PDB file of C-alpha atoms in Angstrom:
ATOM      1  CA  MET A 164       6.392  -2.742  24.683  1.00 60.00           C
ATOM      2  CA  THR A 165       3.651  -0.520  23.982  1.00 59.00           C
ATOM      3  CA  ALA A 166       2.949   2.328  21.558  1.00 57.00           C
ATOM      4  CA  PRO A 167       4.510   5.075  23.613  1.00 59.00           C
ATOM      5  CA  ASP A 168       7.555   3.092  24.588  1.00 83.00           C
ATOM      6  CA  ILE A 169       8.366   2.131  21.224  1.00 92.00           C
ATOM      7  CA  LEU A 170       8.542   5.911  19.478  1.00 94.00           C
ATOM      8  CA  ALA A 171      10.651   6.790  22.631  1.00 93.00           C
ATOM      9  CA  GLU A 172      12.939   3.925  22.124  1.00 94.00           C
ATOM     10  CA  VAL A 173      12.851   4.224  18.258  1.00 96.00           C
ATOM     11  CA  PHE A 174      13.202   8.062  18.206  1.00 96.00           C
ATOM     12  CA  PRO A 175      14.769   9.074  21.126  1.00 95.00           C
ATOM     13  CA  PRO A 176      15.952  12.572  21.912  1.00 94.00           C
ATOM     14  CA  LEU A 177      19.333  12.630  20.238  1.00 96.00           C
ATOM     15  CA  VAL A 178      17.436  11.535  17.276  1.00 96.00           C
ATOM     16  CA  ILE A 179      14.914  13.707  17.443  1.00 95.00           C
ATOM     17  CA  GLU A 180      17.655  16.686  17.690  1.00 95.00           C
ATOM     18  CA  ALA A 181      19.797  15.383  14.772  1.00 96.00           C
ATOM     19  CA  LEU A 182      16.794  15.810  12.558  1.00 96.00           C
ATOM     20  CA  GLN A 183      15.746  18.999  13.969  1.00 94.00           C
ATOM     21  CA  CYS A 184      19.662  20.139  12.966  1.00 94.00           C
ATOM     22  CA  ALA A 185      19.148  18.890   9.546  1.00 92.00           C
ATOM     23  CA  PRO A 186      19.826  21.825   6.956  1.00 93.00           C
ATOM     24  CA  ASN A 187      17.494  22.734   4.631  1.00 93.00           C
ATOM     25  CA  PRO A 188      14.623  20.373   5.741  1.00 94.00           C
ATOM     26  CA  THR A 189      12.103  19.378   3.224  1.00 94.00           C
ATOM     27  CA  LYS A 190       8.290  19.407   3.947  1.00 91.00           C
ATOM     28  CA  GLU A 191       8.113  15.795   4.540  1.00 93.00           C
ATOM     29  CA  LEU A 192      10.705  15.938   7.268  1.00 95.00           C
ATOM     30  CA  ARG A 193       9.388  19.060   9.377  1.00 92.00           C
ATOM     31  CA  THR A 194       5.712  16.884   9.331  1.00 91.00           C
ATOM     32  CA  ARG A 195       7.137  14.067  10.345  1.00 94.00           C
ATOM     33  CA  LEU A 196       9.021  15.906  13.289  1.00 93.00           C
ATOM     34  CA  LEU A 197       5.957  17.645  14.175  1.00 90.00           C
ATOM     35  CA  VAL A 198       4.380  14.515  14.343  1.00 92.00           C
ATOM     36  CA  LEU A 199       6.787  12.452  16.422  1.00 93.00           C
ATOM     37  CA  THR A 200       6.988  15.919  18.818  1.00 90.00           C
ATOM     38  CA  ALA A 201       3.338  16.208  19.155  1.00 86.00           C
ATOM     39  CA  ASP A 202       3.252  14.585  22.228  1.00 82.00           C
ATOM     40  CA  ARG A 203       4.680  17.534  24.152  1.00 75.00           C
ATOM     41  CA  PRO A 204       2.699  20.284  25.555  1.00 68.00           C
ATOM     42  CA  HIS A 205       2.128  23.455  24.017  1.00 62.00           C
ATOM     43  CA  ILE A 206       2.954  22.841  20.523  1.00 62.00           C
ATOM     44  CA  PRO A 207       1.485  25.862  18.680  1.00 59.00           C
ATOM     45  CA  GLU A 208       0.640  23.832  15.762  1.00 57.00           C
ATOM     46  CA  LEU A 209      -1.676  21.233  17.705  1.00 53.00           C
ATOM     47  CA  SER A 210      -4.496  23.703  17.591  1.00 51.00           C
ATOM     48  CA  VAL A 211      -4.509  23.971  14.011  1.00 49.00           C
ATOM     49  CA  PHE A 212      -3.592  20.613  12.853  1.00 67.00           C
ATOM     50  CA  PRO A 213      -4.886  17.936  15.616  1.00 74.00           C
ATOM     51  CA  GLU A 214      -4.614  15.173  13.279  1.00 82.00           C
ATOM     52  CA  LEU A 215      -0.952  15.428  14.349  1.00 85.00           C
ATOM     53  CA  ARG A 216      -1.497  13.453  17.317  1.00 87.00           C
ATOM     54  CA  VAL A 217      -3.988  11.051  15.675  1.00 90.00           C
ATOM     55  CA  TYR A 218      -1.004   9.824  12.814  1.00 91.00           C
ATOM     56  CA  ARG A 219       1.720   9.711  15.931  1.00 92.00           C
ATOM     57  CA  ASP A 220      -1.005   7.180  17.971  1.00 92.00           C
ATOM     58  CA  ALA A 221      -0.839   5.482  14.490  1.00 94.00           C
ATOM     59  CA  TRP A 222       2.519   5.603  14.032  1.00 96.00           C
ATOM     60  CA  GLY A 223       3.340   4.398  17.672  1.00 95.00           C
ATOM     61  CA  GLU A 224       0.527   1.247  16.669  1.00 95.00           C
ATOM     62  CA  TYR A 225       2.530   0.224  13.723  1.00 97.00           C
ATOM     63  CA  LEU A 226       5.931   0.479  15.222  1.00 97.00           C
ATOM     64  CA  SER A 227       4.385  -1.742  18.341  1.00 96.00           C
ATOM     65  CA  CYS A 228       3.037  -4.355  16.216  1.00 96.00           C
ATOM     66  CA  ALA A 229       6.341  -4.497  14.519  1.00 95.00           C
ATOM     67  CA  TRP A 230       8.208  -5.187  17.679  1.00 95.00           C
ATOM     68  CA  ARG A 231       6.088  -7.807  18.857  1.00 94.00           C
ATOM     69  CA  LEU A 232       6.021  -9.792  15.404  1.00 94.00           C
ATOM     70  CA  GLY A 233      10.150  -9.617  15.389  1.00 93.00           C
ATOM     71  CA  PHE A 234      10.733  -6.871  12.081  1.00 94.00           C
ATOM     72  CA  PHE A 235      13.484  -4.916  14.767  1.00 94.00           C
ATOM     73  CA  GLU A 236      15.285  -8.141  15.256  1.00 91.00           C
ATOM     74  CA  GLY A 237      18.643  -9.059  13.671  1.00 89.00           C
ATOM     75  CA  SER A 238      20.468  -7.229  10.693  1.00 88.00           C
ATOM     76  CA  HIS A 239      17.362  -6.558   8.910  1.00 89.00           C
ATOM     77  CA  GLY A 240      15.785  -5.006  11.959  1.00 92.00           C
ATOM     78  CA  GLY A 241      19.001  -2.991  12.020  1.00 93.00           C
ATOM     79  CA  ASP A 242      17.979  -1.358   8.689  1.00 94.00           C
ATOM     80  CA  LEU A 243      14.411  -0.925   9.391  1.00 95.00           C
ATOM     81  CA  ARG A 244      15.509   1.323  12.317  1.00 96.00           C
ATOM     82  CA  THR A 245      18.038   3.501   9.947  1.00 96.00           C
ATOM     83  CA  ARG A 246      15.403   3.769   7.764  1.00 97.00           C
ATOM     84  CA  LEU A 247      12.974   5.321  10.357  1.00 97.00           C
ATOM     85  CA  VAL A 248      15.585   7.544  12.156  1.00 96.00           C
ATOM     86  CA  GLY A 249      17.351   8.505   8.766  1.00 96.00           C
ATOM     87  CA  ARG A 250      16.491  12.053   7.276  1.00 95.00           C
ATOM     88  CA  ASP A 251      15.587  10.479   3.635  1.00 96.00           C
ATOM     89  CA  ASP A 252      12.139  10.750   3.344  1.00 95.00           C
ATOM     90  CA  ASP A 253      11.588   7.811   0.715  1.00 94.00           C
ATOM     91  CA  LEU A 254      13.680   5.514   3.282  1.00 96.00           C
ATOM     92  CA  PHE A 255      11.288   7.044   6.251  1.00 97.00           C
ATOM     93  CA  ALA A 256       7.887   6.290   4.159  1.00 95.00           C
ATOM     94  CA  SER A 257       9.100   2.761   3.000  1.00 95.00           C
ATOM     95  CA  ALA A 258      10.054   1.874   6.511  1.00 96.00           C
ATOM     96  CA  MET A 259       6.610   2.979   8.067  1.00 97.00           C
ATOM     97  CA  SER A 260       4.676   1.660   5.577  1.00 96.00           C
ATOM     98  CA  GLU A 261       6.224  -1.886   6.143  1.00 96.00           C
ATOM     99  CA  CYS A 262       5.103  -1.341   9.592  1.00 97.00           C
ATOM    100  CA  LEU A 263       1.818  -0.306   8.703  1.00 97.00           C
ATOM    101  CA  ALA A 264       1.161  -3.257   6.385  1.00 97.00           C
ATOM    102  CA  ALA A 265       2.504  -5.737   9.164  1.00 97.00           C
ATOM    103  CA  TRP A 266      -0.198  -4.166  11.519  1.00 97.00           C
ATOM    104  CA  PHE A 267      -2.873  -4.185   9.085  1.00 97.00           C
ATOM    105  CA  LEU A 268      -2.314  -7.868   8.118  1.00 97.00           C
ATOM    106  CA  ALA A 269      -2.175  -8.947  11.840  1.00 97.00           C
ATOM    107  CA  GLU A 270      -4.461  -6.614  13.917  1.00 95.00           C
ATOM    108  CA  ARG A 271      -7.069  -6.093  11.512  1.00 94.00           C
ATOM    109  CA  LEU A 272      -7.338  -9.006   9.779  1.00 95.00           C
ATOM    110  CA  SER A 273      -5.772 -11.431  12.680  1.00 95.00           C
ATOM    111  CA  MET A 274      -3.322 -13.047  10.441  1.00 96.00           C
ATOM    112  CA  VAL A 275      -0.360 -14.916  11.649  1.00 95.00           C
ATOM    113  CA  VAL A 276       2.478 -12.364  10.207  1.00 95.00           C
ATOM    114  CA  SER A 277       6.459 -13.177  10.265  1.00 92.00           C
ATOM    115  CA  PRO A 278       9.315 -11.305   8.999  1.00 90.00           C
ATOM    116  CA  ARG A 279      11.948 -11.082   6.366  1.00 81.00           C
ATOM    117  CA  PRO A 280      11.198 -14.481   4.100  1.00 69.00           C
ATOM    118  CA  LYS A 281      13.436 -15.433   1.187  1.00 64.00           C
ATOM    119  CA  GLY A 282      11.854 -14.494  -2.307  1.00 60.00           C
ATOM    120  CA  GLN A 283      13.126 -14.824  -5.839  1.00 57.00           C
ATOM    121  CA  ALA A 284      17.330 -15.923  -6.064  1.00 57.00           C
ATOM    122  CA  ALA A 285      17.451 -14.737  -2.618  1.00 59.00           C
ATOM    123  CA  HIS A 286      15.971 -11.872  -2.261  1.00 65.00           C
ATOM    124  CA  ILE A 287      15.070 -10.780   1.167  1.00 73.00           C
ATOM    125  CA  LEU A 288      10.635  -9.990   1.366  1.00 78.00           C
ATOM    126  CA  GLU A 289       9.308  -7.731   3.767  1.00 85.00           C
ATOM    127  CA  MET A 290       6.896 -10.469   5.456  1.00 93.00           C
ATOM    128  CA  ALA A 291       4.860 -13.615   5.159  1.00 92.00           C
ATOM    129  CA  ILE A 292       1.480 -14.706   6.058  1.00 95.00           C
ATOM    130  CA  GLU A 293       1.446 -18.172   7.751  1.00 93.00           C
ATOM    131  CA  LEU A 294      -1.238 -20.609   6.666  1.00 92.00           C
ATOM    132  CA  PRO A 295      -1.937 -24.092   7.923  1.00 88.00           C
ATOM    133  CA  GLY A 296      -1.136 -25.025   4.477  1.00 82.00           C
ATOM    134  CA  GLY A 297       2.083 -23.114   3.670  1.00 87.00           C
ATOM    135  CA  HIS A 298       2.610 -18.908   3.158  1.00 92.00           C
ATOM    136  CA  ILE A 299       1.952 -15.992   1.226  1.00 94.00           C
ATOM    137  CA  ASN A 300       5.348 -13.790   0.729  1.00 92.00           C
ATOM    138  CA  VAL A 301       4.128 -10.211   1.459  1.00 94.00           C
ATOM    139  CA  GLU A 302       6.179  -7.832  -0.613  1.00 93.00           C
ATOM    140  CA  VAL A 303       5.273  -3.537   0.201  1.00 94.00           C
ATOM    141  CA  LYS A 304       5.124  -0.749  -2.043  1.00 94.00           C
ATOM    142  CA  ALA A 305       4.416   2.896  -1.239  1.00 92.00           C
ATOM    143  CA  PRO A 306       3.989   5.101  -4.550  1.00 91.00           C
ATOM    144  CA  HIS A 307       4.152   8.736  -3.585  1.00 87.00           C
ATOM    145  CA  ARG A 308       3.280  11.958  -5.214  1.00 81.00           C
ATOM    146  CA  PRO A 309       2.827  14.932  -4.065  1.00 77.00           C
ATOM    147  CA  PHE A 310      -0.711  16.805  -3.842  1.00 67.00           C
ATOM    148  CA  PRO A 311      -0.812  18.802  -7.051  1.00 61.00           C
ATOM    149  CA  LEU A 312      -1.401  22.678  -6.631  1.00 51.00           C
ATOM    150  CA  THR A 313      -3.811  22.704  -9.364  1.00 50.00           C
ATOM    151  CA  THR A 314      -7.025  20.554 -10.018  1.00 48.00           C
ATOM    152  CA  GLN A 315      -5.678  19.114 -12.874  1.00 50.00           C
ATOM    153  CA  ALA A 316      -4.218  15.910 -11.949  1.00 52.00           C
ATOM    154  CA  GLY A 317      -3.632  12.682 -13.444  1.00 60.00           C
ATOM    155  CA  ASP A 318      -5.540   9.351 -12.450  1.00 76.00           C
ATOM    156  CA  ASP A 319      -2.587   8.181 -10.398  1.00 83.00           C
ATOM    157  CA  SER A 320      -2.582   4.438 -12.484  1.00 84.00           C
ATOM    158  CA  ASP A 321       0.598   5.291 -13.587  1.00 85.00           C
ATOM    159  CA  ALA A 322       2.252   5.059 -10.164  1.00 87.00           C
ATOM    160  CA  LEU A 323       0.292   1.701  -9.471  1.00 89.00           C
ATOM    161  CA  ARG A 324       1.769   0.273 -12.480  1.00 87.00           C
ATOM    162  CA  ALA A 325       5.172   1.803 -11.774  1.00 87.00           C
ATOM    163  CA  VAL A 326       5.680  -0.772  -8.473  1.00 87.00           C
ATOM    164  CA  ILE A 327       4.600  -3.856  -9.254  1.00 84.00           C
ATOM    165  CA  LYS A 328       7.988  -4.705 -11.646  1.00 81.00           C
ATOM    166  CA  SER A 329      10.151  -4.452  -8.894  1.00 79.00           C
ATOM    167  CA  ALA A 330       7.776  -6.563  -6.727  1.00 80.00           C
ATOM    168  CA  ASN A 331       7.211  -9.158  -9.315  1.00 79.00           C
ATOM    169  CA  GLU A 332      10.885  -9.730  -9.676  1.00 80.00           C
ATOM    170  CA  GLN A 333      11.601 -10.110  -5.950  1.00 81.00           C
ATOM    171  CA  PHE A 334       9.076 -13.171  -5.778  1.00 85.00           C
ATOM    172  CA  ALA A 335       9.478 -16.956  -6.168  1.00 81.00           C
ATOM    173  CA  ARG A 336       7.725 -18.205  -9.031  1.00 81.00           C
ATOM    174  CA  HIS A 337       5.996 -21.576  -7.276  1.00 83.00           C
ATOM    175  CA  GLU A 338       4.966 -19.761  -4.349  1.00 88.00           C
ATOM    176  CA  LYS A 339       1.621 -17.617  -3.646  1.00 92.00           C
ATOM    177  CA  ASN A 340       2.758 -13.818  -3.294  1.00 93.00           C
ATOM    178  CA  LEU A 341       1.378 -10.625  -2.766  1.00 95.00           C
ATOM    179  CA  LEU A 342       2.231  -7.403  -3.371  1.00 95.00           C
ATOM    180  CA  VAL A 343       0.794  -4.891  -0.536  1.00 97.00           C
ATOM    181  CA  ILE A 344       0.851  -0.866  -1.763  1.00 96.00           C
ATOM    182  CA  ILE A 345       0.269   1.842   0.672  1.00 95.00           C
ATOM    183  CA  PRO A 346      -0.510   4.670  -2.045  1.00 92.00           C
ATOM    184  CA  ARG A 347       0.270   8.072  -1.323  1.00 89.00           C
ATOM    185  CA  LEU A 348      -1.038   9.467  -3.946  1.00 86.00           C
ATOM    186  CA  PRO A 349      -3.880  12.365  -4.541  1.00 82.00           C
ATOM    187  CA  VAL A 350      -6.436  10.115  -5.735  1.00 79.00           C
ATOM    188  CA  PHE A 351      -6.344   8.120  -2.550  1.00 80.00           C
ATOM    189  CA  PHE A 352      -5.728  10.907  -0.319  1.00 74.00           C
ATOM    190  CA  PHE A 353      -9.558  11.371   0.459  1.00 69.00           C
ATOM    191  CA  GLU A 354     -11.755   8.438   1.968  1.00 64.00           C
ATOM    192  CA  GLU A 355     -14.271   9.320  -0.933  1.00 64.00           C
ATOM    193  CA  PRO A 356     -15.159   8.942  -3.701  1.00 59.00           C
ATOM    194  CA  TRP A 357     -14.169   5.146  -2.953  1.00 70.00           C
ATOM    195  CA  ALA A 358     -15.588   4.379  -6.783  1.00 77.00           C
ATOM    196  CA  LEU A 359     -12.898   6.411  -8.407  1.00 81.00           C
ATOM    197  CA  GLN A 360     -10.607   4.630  -5.873  1.00 86.00           C
ATOM    198  CA  ARG A 361     -11.463   1.179  -7.430  1.00 85.00           C
ATOM    199  CA  LEU A 362     -11.569   2.640 -11.092  1.00 84.00           C
ATOM    200  CA  VAL A 363      -7.936   3.941 -11.002  1.00 86.00           C
ATOM    201  CA  ALA A 364      -6.652   0.410  -9.416  1.00 88.00           C
ATOM    202  CA  LEU A 365      -8.465  -1.828 -11.923  1.00 86.00           C
ATOM    203  CA  LYS A 366      -7.179   0.531 -14.796  1.00 86.00           C
ATOM    204  CA  ALA A 367      -3.142  -0.167 -13.254  1.00 87.00           C
ATOM    205  CA  PHE A 368      -3.845  -3.870 -12.852  1.00 88.00           C
ATOM    206  CA  VAL A 369      -6.411  -5.507 -14.771  1.00 85.00           C
ATOM    207  CA  ILE A 370      -9.463  -3.597 -16.787  1.00 69.00           C
ATOM    208  CA  GLU A 371     -10.314  -0.223 -18.124  1.00 64.00           C
ATOM    209  CA  GLU A 372     -13.810   1.525 -19.029  1.00 54.00           C
ATOM    210  CA  THR A 373     -13.658   2.703 -22.579  1.00 49.00           C
ATOM    211  CA  LEU A 374     -16.546   4.367 -24.535  1.00 41.00           C
ATOM    212  CA  ARG A 375     -17.176   2.262 -27.711  1.00 45.00           C
ATOM    213  CA  VAL A 376     -19.314   2.790 -30.745  1.00 47.00           C
ATOM    214  CA  ALA A 377     -20.404   0.418 -33.738  1.00 54.00           C
ATOM    215  CA  ILE A 378     -19.383   1.270 -37.262  1.00 61.00           C
ATOM    216  CA  ASP A 379     -21.311   1.274 -40.004  1.00 55.00           C
ATOM    217  CA  PRO A 380     -18.571  -0.492 -43.151  1.00 69.00           C
ATOM    218  CA  ALA A 381     -20.998   0.797 -46.026  1.00 65.00           C
ATOM    219  CA  THR A 382     -20.772   4.208 -44.666  1.00 64.00           C
ATOM    220  CA  GLY A 383     -17.440   4.883 -42.303  1.00 57.00           C
ATOM    221  CA  GLY A 384     -20.291   6.092 -39.791  1.00 58.00           C
ATOM    222  CA  PRO A 385     -21.642   5.279 -36.160  1.00 57.00           C
ATOM    223  CA  ALA A 386     -24.230   2.292 -36.722  1.00 55.00           C
ATOM    224  CA  GLY A 387     -25.461   2.897 -33.370  1.00 54.00           C
ATOM    225  CA  ALA A 388     -24.949   4.641 -29.877  1.00 50.00           C
ATOM    226  CA  VAL A 389     -22.158   5.067 -28.111  1.00 41.00           C
ATOM    227  CA  TYR A 390     -21.904   2.772 -25.180  1.00 36.00           C
ATOM    228  CA  ILE A 391     -19.289   1.638 -22.432  1.00 40.00           C
ATOM    229  CA  ALA A 392     -17.136  -1.426 -22.576  1.00 41.00           C
ATOM    230  CA  MET A 393     -14.540  -2.543 -20.428  1.00 49.00           C
ATOM    231  CA  ARG A 394     -10.973  -3.719 -22.072  1.00 53.00           C
ATOM    232  CA  PRO A 395      -8.105  -5.492 -20.114  1.00 60.00           C
ATOM    233  CA  SER A 396      -5.119  -3.193 -20.402  1.00 71.00           C
ATOM    234  CA  GLY A 397      -3.733  -3.451 -16.834  1.00 75.00           C
ATOM    235  CA  GLU A 398      -0.055  -5.362 -15.489  1.00 81.00           C
ATOM    236  CA  PHE A 399      -1.852  -8.495 -14.449  1.00 86.00           C
ATOM    237  CA  VAL A 400      -3.486  -9.080 -18.118  1.00 82.00           C
ATOM    238  CA  LYS A 401      -1.396  -7.408 -20.767  1.00 76.00           C
ATOM    239  CA  PRO A 402       0.546  -9.919 -22.968  1.00 70.00           C
ATOM    240  CA  ARG A 403       4.615  -9.374 -23.050  1.00 63.00           C
ATOM    241  CA  GLY A 404       4.720 -11.594 -26.383  1.00 58.00           C
ATOM    242  CA  ALA A 405       2.377 -13.458 -27.939  1.00 51.00           C
ATOM    243  CA  LYS A 406       0.959 -15.611 -25.544  1.00 56.00           C
ATOM    244  CA  ALA A 407       3.404 -14.523 -21.912  1.00 60.00           C
ATOM    245  CA  ARG A 408       2.084 -12.890 -19.429  1.00 60.00           C
ATOM    246  CA  ARG A 409       4.660 -10.359 -17.378  1.00 68.00           C
ATOM    247  CA  PHE A 410       3.348 -10.111 -14.142  1.00 78.00           C
ATOM    248  CA  THR A 411       2.222 -14.036 -13.613  1.00 84.00           C
ATOM    249  CA  ARG A 412       4.254 -14.521  -9.823  1.00 88.00           C
ATOM    250  CA  THR A 413       2.058 -11.885  -8.339  1.00 92.00           C
ATOM    251  CA  GLY A 414      -0.990 -12.977  -7.027  1.00 93.00           C
ATOM    252  CA  GLY A 415      -2.906 -10.203  -6.590  1.00 94.00           C
ATOM    253  CA  ALA A 416      -2.188  -6.172  -5.200  1.00 95.00           C
ATOM    254  CA  LEU A 417      -3.797  -5.129  -1.498  1.00 96.00           C
ATOM    255  CA  LEU A 418      -3.780  -1.591  -1.197  1.00 96.00           C
ATOM    256  CA  ILE A 419      -4.407  -0.190   2.101  1.00 95.00           C
ATOM    257  CA  ASN A 420      -5.357   3.581   2.554  1.00 92.00           C
ATOM    258  CA  GLU A 421      -5.212   5.639   5.902  1.00 91.00           C
ATOM    259  CA  HIS A 422      -7.865   8.321   6.204  1.00 86.00           C
ATOM    260  CA  VAL A 423      -7.239  10.891   9.070  1.00 80.00           C
ATOM    261  CA  GLY A 424     -10.042  11.340  11.629  1.00 77.00           C
ATOM    262  CA  MET A 425     -10.807  10.524  15.301  1.00 75.00           C
ATOM    263  CA  PRO A 426      -8.934   7.872  15.568  1.00 82.00           C
ATOM    264  CA  MET A 427      -7.754   6.633  12.381  1.00 87.00           C
ATOM    265  CA  ARG A 428     -10.162   5.132   9.819  1.00 89.00           C
ATOM    266  CA  TYR A 429      -9.009   2.545   6.784  1.00 91.00           C
ATOM    267  CA  SER A 430      -9.799   1.521   3.548  1.00 90.00           C
ATOM    268  CA  ALA A 431      -8.649  -1.483   2.196  1.00 93.00           C
ATOM    269  CA  MET A 432      -9.161  -3.503  -1.445  1.00 94.00           C
ATOM    270  CA  LEU A 433      -7.503  -6.515  -3.076  1.00 96.00           C
ATOM    271  CA  ILE A 434      -7.331  -7.270  -6.590  1.00 94.00           C
ATOM    272  CA  HIS A 435      -6.505 -10.577  -7.483  1.00 94.00           C
ATOM    273  CA  ASN A 436      -4.569 -11.282 -10.783  1.00 92.00           C
ATOM    274  CA  PRO A 437      -6.617 -13.486 -13.053  1.00 89.00           C
ATOM    275  CA  CYS A 438      -3.392 -14.695 -14.532  1.00 87.00           C
ATOM    276  CA  ALA A 439      -1.335 -15.683 -11.350  1.00 89.00           C
ATOM    277  CA  LEU A 440       0.673 -18.720 -11.612  1.00 88.00           C
ATOM    278  CA  ASN A 441      -0.443 -19.373  -7.999  1.00 91.00           C
ATOM    279  CA  ARG A 442      -3.843 -17.688  -7.045  1.00 92.00           C
ATOM    280  CA  LEU A 443      -4.494 -16.227  -3.581  1.00 94.00           C
ATOM    281  CA  PRO A 444      -7.037 -17.566  -1.327  1.00 92.00           C
ATOM    282  CA  LYS A 445     -10.478 -15.459  -1.420  1.00 91.00           C
ATOM    283  CA  ASP A 446     -11.487 -16.454   2.255  1.00 89.00           C
ATOM    284  CA  LEU A 447      -8.941 -14.804   4.684  1.00 90.00           C
ATOM    285  CA  TRP A 448      -9.792 -11.046   3.662  1.00 93.00           C
ATOM    286  CA  ASN A 449     -12.979  -9.892   5.882  1.00 88.00           C
ATOM    287  CA  GLY A 450     -13.554  -6.426   5.683  1.00 84.00           C
ATOM    288  CA  VAL A 451     -11.535  -5.524   2.494  1.00 93.00           C
ATOM    289  CA  ASP A 452     -13.497  -5.612  -0.689  1.00 91.00           C
ATOM    290  CA  GLN A 453     -11.972  -7.923  -3.259  1.00 93.00           C
ATOM    291  CA  PHE A 454     -12.019  -7.779  -7.112  1.00 90.00           C
ATOM    292  CA  CYS A 455     -12.097 -11.946  -7.820  1.00 89.00           C
ATOM    293  CA  GLU A 456     -13.749 -14.278  -9.568  1.00 84.00           C
ATOM    294  CA  ALA A 457     -17.212 -16.097  -8.323  1.00 78.00           C
ATOM    295  CA  ASP A 458     -19.180 -18.435 -10.162  1.00 77.00           C
ATOM    296  CA  GLY A 459     -16.744 -17.718 -13.388  1.00 78.00           C
ATOM    297  CA  GLN A 460     -17.736 -14.165 -13.274  1.00 80.00           C
ATOM    298  CA  TRP A 461     -14.950 -11.329 -12.711  1.00 83.00           C
ATOM    299  CA  ALA A 462     -16.316  -8.738  -9.726  1.00 82.00           C
ATOM    300  CA  TRP A 463     -16.505  -6.651  -6.897  1.00 85.00           C
ATOM    301  CA  ARG A 464     -17.546  -8.284  -3.995  1.00 84.00           C
ATOM    302  CA  SER A 465     -17.577  -6.412  -0.737  1.00 76.00           C
ATOM    303  CA  SER A 466     -16.464  -7.407   2.412  1.00 62.00           C
ATOM    304  CA  GLU A 467     -15.272 -11.184   1.337  1.00 46.00           C
ATOM    305  CA  CYS A 468     -15.389 -13.476  -2.149  1.00 46.00           C
ATOM    306  CA  ALA A 469     -17.921 -16.654  -2.002  1.00 40.00           C
TER     307      ALA A 469
END
């Protein structure tokens, strides 16, 4: 089924009309309807927001890929469809993010992706990456925060921290597990500055930069210049007790970002978990920046780790 066909199949006129008749529509729902109807002629908003068609084409690609992979089959496929066509903004975002993640893994990274593996205590996860020696379980999260109306905004690392707890509890303990995050957060809205987005993601999961200065014990004053150091503070490395690490089931967090252009552009980063019980392989992620270990050192590696 092609991209236009899947959009027409999932969002037929009756669904569009029902959404258009919803009382007190949210801004997100109004935007969703503009995207879904962007193929119609004489839409006044297109002259001001041509990216509506870019998003519509992208949504068609995501859903078409999910259809080919079997994500719309069975009872779980029915749930996916219900979330897509329903009024609830969060459920729609979670469903579309699931399809985006499947498309990115299957089409951009050329992985073999299958839907609905079982996780911890028979939790049903979104998908699995099939490998010759086994598989990687995948759970998808889409933290959302509206763009601030003022210039005062947080770094959004708290929103990234919040999604890992629920994902980690869903993963089975003795398997390879990947958390995919579609961060619909202000700091990730723009393609640049990429360095800031890296710092925010690292702060959430592994380390953060801190300012330090040596103190002279005799005077209590500074004994040297202020310098920048790294402090392990992220959820992957934060101890729960004397020795235990809390999030050891999650092998890493893959963050995927959409950047509106002509056509849509994408960027991604994968932060490996230094404390994972089962670490993820490092040779599968062509084109994805990775924070991983190589030659005993943890650092950013462009494209792929050696």
